[in-house]
Coordinates of C-alpha atoms and ligand atoms in Angstrom, one line a residue:
M1 CA 9.3 3.1 69.4
P2 CA 8.2 5.5 71.9
I3 CA 9.5 9.2 72.0
K4 CA 12.2 9.9 74.7
A5 CA 10.3 12.3 76.9
K6 CA 9.5 13.3 80.6
P7 CA 8.2 11.8 82.9
Y8 CA 8.3 8.8 80.8
P9 CA 8.7 7.7 77.2
F10 CA 5.5 8.9 75.3
A11 CA 4.0 6.2 73.2
L12 CA 2.8 7.1 69.6
P13 CA -0.5 5.6 68.2
P14 CA 0.2 2.8 65.6
T15 CA -2.1 3.9 63.0
Q16 CA -3.6 7.5 63.5
P17 CA -0.5 9.8 63.8
P18 CA -0.8 12.7 66.2
A19 CA -1.6 16.0 65.0
L20 CA 1.1 18.8 65.2
I21 CA -0.8 21.9 67.0
V22 CA 0.9 25.3 66.4
I23 CA -0.5 27.8 68.7
D24 CA -0.8 31.4 68.0
M25 CA 2.6 31.9 66.0
Q26 CA 1.1 35.3 64.8
R27 CA 3.1 38.5 64.2
D28 CA 0.8 40.0 67.2
F29 CA 3.0 38.1 69.5
V30 CA 6.5 37.6 68.0
E31 CA 7.0 40.9 66.1
P32 CA 7.6 44.5 67.4
G33 CA 4.5 46.6 67.1
G34 CA 2.0 43.8 68.0
F35 CA -0.3 43.2 71.0
G36 CA 2.8 41.3 72.8
A37 CA 4.9 44.5 72.5
S38 CA 1.9 46.8 73.6
L39 CA 1.7 44.8 76.8
G40 CA 5.4 45.8 77.4
N41 CA 7.0 42.5 76.7
D42 CA 10.2 41.8 75.1
V43 CA 9.0 40.1 71.8
A44 CA 12.4 38.9 70.7
R45 CA 12.5 36.1 73.3
L46 CA 9.7 34.3 71.4
Q47 CA 11.6 34.1 68.1
A48 CA 13.8 31.3 69.4
C49 CA 11.1 28.8 68.7
V50 CA 10.3 29.8 65.0
P51 CA 13.5 27.8 63.6
V52 CA 12.6 24.8 65.8
I53 CA 8.7 25.0 64.9
A54 CA 9.6 25.3 61.3
K55 CA 11.6 22.3 61.5
L56 CA 8.9 20.2 63.0
I57 CA 6.2 21.4 60.5
A58 CA 8.3 20.2 57.8
V59 CA 8.7 16.7 59.3
A60 CA 4.9 16.5 59.8
R61 CA 4.2 17.5 56.1
R62 CA 6.6 14.9 54.9
L63 CA 5.4 12.0 57.2
G64 CA 1.7 13.0 56.8
L65 CA 0.9 14.2 60.1
P66 CA -2.0 16.9 60.3
V67 CA -0.9 20.3 61.2
I68 CA -3.2 22.6 62.8
H69 CA -2.4 26.2 63.3
T70 CA -4.3 28.6 65.6
R71 CA -4.3 32.3 65.8
E72 CA -5.6 34.3 68.8
A73 CA -8.3 36.5 66.9
H74 CA -11.3 38.8 67.6
R75 CA -14.1 39.8 65.1
P76 CA -13.7 43.2 63.9
D77 CA -16.7 44.4 65.6
L78 CA -15.3 42.9 69.0
S79 CA -18.3 41.0 69.6
D80 CA -16.3 37.9 70.8
C81 CA -14.2 40.2 72.9
P82 CA -15.5 40.4 76.3
S83 CA -14.7 44.0 77.9
A84 CA -13.0 42.1 81.0
K85 CA -10.3 41.1 78.3
R86 CA -10.1 44.3 76.3
L87 CA -9.9 46.6 79.3
R88 CA -7.6 44.4 81.3
G89 CA -4.1 45.7 81.9
D90 CA -2.4 49.1 81.7
C91 CA -1.3 48.9 77.9
R92 CA -0.5 51.7 75.3
L93 CA -2.9 49.8 72.9
R94 CA -5.9 47.6 73.5
I95 CA -7.3 44.8 71.3
G96 CA -9.0 46.4 68.4
D97 CA -7.0 49.6 68.4
A98 CA -5.1 50.4 65.5
G99 CA -1.3 49.9 65.6
P100 CA 1.6 49.6 63.2
M101 CA 0.5 46.1 61.9
G102 CA -3.3 47.0 61.7
R103 CA -5.7 46.4 64.4
L104 CA -4.5 44.4 67.5
L105 CA -5.6 40.8 67.5
I106 CA -8.2 41.4 64.9
D107 CA -8.9 38.5 62.4
G108 CA -7.7 39.5 59.0
E109 CA -5.2 42.2 59.9
P110 CA -1.8 42.3 59.0
G111 CA -0.6 41.4 62.5
N112 CA -2.7 38.5 62.9
A113 CA -1.3 36.6 60.3
I114 CA 1.2 33.7 61.2
V115 CA 4.8 34.9 60.8
D116 CA 6.1 34.0 57.2
E117 CA 8.7 31.1 58.3
L118 CA 5.6 29.1 59.5
K119 CA 2.7 30.0 57.1
P120 CA 0.1 27.2 56.7
I121 CA -0.1 25.5 53.2
P122 CA -3.2 24.9 51.5
G123 CA -5.0 21.7 53.0
E124 CA -3.7 22.7 56.6
I125 CA -6.2 24.0 59.2
E126 CA -6.1 27.3 60.5
I127 CA -8.4 28.2 63.6
A128 CA -9.1 31.9 64.5
K129 CA -9.9 31.4 68.4
P130 CA -11.3 34.4 70.7
G131 CA -10.0 32.7 73.9
K132 CA -6.5 31.5 75.3
G133 CA -7.7 27.9 74.6
A134 CA -8.1 26.5 71.4
F135 CA -11.2 24.2 72.1
Y136 CA -13.2 27.5 73.4
A137 CA -15.7 28.6 70.9
T138 CA -13.6 26.9 67.9
P139 CA -14.6 23.7 65.9
L140 CA -11.2 22.2 67.0
Q141 CA -12.7 19.1 68.9
E142 CA -15.0 18.1 65.6
I143 CA -12.0 18.5 63.5
L144 CA -10.0 16.2 65.6
Q145 CA -12.7 13.8 66.2
Q146 CA -13.6 13.6 62.3
R147 CA -10.0 12.5 61.8
D148 CA -9.8 10.1 64.6
I149 CA -7.0 12.2 66.3
T150 CA -6.1 10.9 69.7
H151 CA -2.8 12.2 70.2
L152 CA -1.4 15.9 70.1
L153 CA 2.0 17.3 70.0
F154 CA 2.0 20.9 71.1
T155 CA 4.3 24.2 70.1
G156 CA 3.7 27.7 70.0
V157 CA 3.5 30.7 72.2
T158 CA 3.1 31.5 75.0
T159 CA 3.9 28.4 77.0
E160 CA 2.1 29.5 80.2
V161 CA -1.0 31.2 78.5
C162 CA -2.6 29.9 75.2
V163 CA -0.2 26.6 75.1
Q164 CA -0.8 25.5 78.7
T165 CA -4.5 26.4 78.4
T166 CA -4.9 24.4 75.4
M167 CA -3.1 21.5 76.5
R168 CA -5.3 21.3 79.7
E169 CA -8.5 21.9 77.7
A170 CA -7.4 18.8 75.5
N171 CA -6.8 16.7 78.4
D172 CA -10.4 17.3 80.0
R173 CA -11.4 16.1 76.3
G174 CA -9.6 12.9 76.6
Y175 CA -6.5 13.6 74.4
T176 CA -2.9 12.5 75.0
C177 CA -0.6 15.6 74.7
L178 CA 3.2 16.3 74.6
L179 CA 4.7 19.8 74.7
V180 CA 7.8 20.1 72.8
A181 CA 10.3 21.9 75.0
D182 CA 12.3 24.1 72.6
G183 CA 9.1 24.4 70.5
T184 CA 7.5 26.9 72.6
E185 CA 8.6 30.1 74.4
S186 CA 7.2 32.5 77.0
Y187 CA 8.0 36.5 77.5
F188 CA 9.2 35.1 81.0
P189 CA 11.6 32.0 81.1
E190 CA 10.7 31.2 84.5
F191 CA 7.1 30.8 83.5
K192 CA 8.1 28.5 80.7
H193 CA 10.3 26.5 83.0
A194 CA 7.6 26.3 85.5
T195 CA 4.9 25.3 83.1
L196 CA 7.1 22.4 81.8
D197 CA 7.5 21.2 85.5
M198 CA 3.7 21.5 86.2
I199 CA 2.9 19.3 83.1
T200 CA 5.4 16.7 84.0
A201 CA 4.6 16.5 87.8
Q202 CA 2.7 14.0 89.3
G203 CA 3.2 11.2 86.7
G204 CA 2.6 13.7 83.8
I205 CA -0.7 15.3 85.3
V206 CA -1.2 17.4 82.1
G207 CA 1.0 15.4 79.7
W208 CA 4.6 14.7 78.6
V209 CA 7.5 16.9 77.4
A210 CA 10.4 16.2 75.1
D211 CA 12.9 18.1 73.0
S212 CA 12.3 18.5 69.3
E213 CA 15.2 16.3 68.3
A214 CA 13.6 13.4 70.3
V215 CA 10.1 14.1 68.8
I216 CA 11.6 14.2 65.3
D217 CA 13.6 10.8 66.0
G218 CA 10.4 9.1 67.4
L219 CA 8.3 10.4 64.5
E220 CA 10.8 9.4 62.0
K221 CA 11.0 5.7 63.4
A222 CA 7.0 5.4 63.8
Y223 CA 6.0 6.9 60.6
G224 CA 8.9 7.3 58.0
Ligands
LIG1 C1 -1.4 35.5 75.2 C2 -1.1 33.6 74.0 N1 -0.2 35.7 75.9 N2 -1.0 33.2 72.9 N3 -1.6 34.6 74.3 O1 -2.4 36.6 75.7 O2 -0.4 33.2 74.8

């Protein structure tokens, strides 16, 4: 039974279930005092997708879907952060500077941790990524190949930056991708909506979009 989705129903693979990919649900973006706030964004906007992702993670764990979490994170010496990225914008605090939750966007700092509600459990994969896309300079592709995963369900933040970039990277690598509409958020609602439209335009040029309710219903019927 396929998932009710746009632009047309999303067929689930019969044997190896899709992976649930949770992009960058870290305090840096979602809580006050982090990198997202330092760029002048209203971080409260992103909190709407936290309970939706929590529900999807619970379903994925119960049905045995792999759950893969990512964090946008740089090494403490910033050797993986190009100055073109660090110096961009007119922000109060830059990547690597000390903020209220530790150094911004630095691996291991309190602000770089995934929010409490969505914490990975032992056995789940957590990938620190230095770029917007989760395939760039990470082992993600090998991890998916080792598990014969062909289909990916995307959630996380922000829709038009790290989520969309990763979904496009996944497309070029041959993965079949669906974005959960209420499981992703942006600081800019108009960018979120534009991204959903871009993904599904032209017969699903980047993939499919569905609500979490439809995704959960489809997963329960396929793997429950
Ligand atoms: C941003 C992200 N917005 N996770 N990162 O810089 O989307």
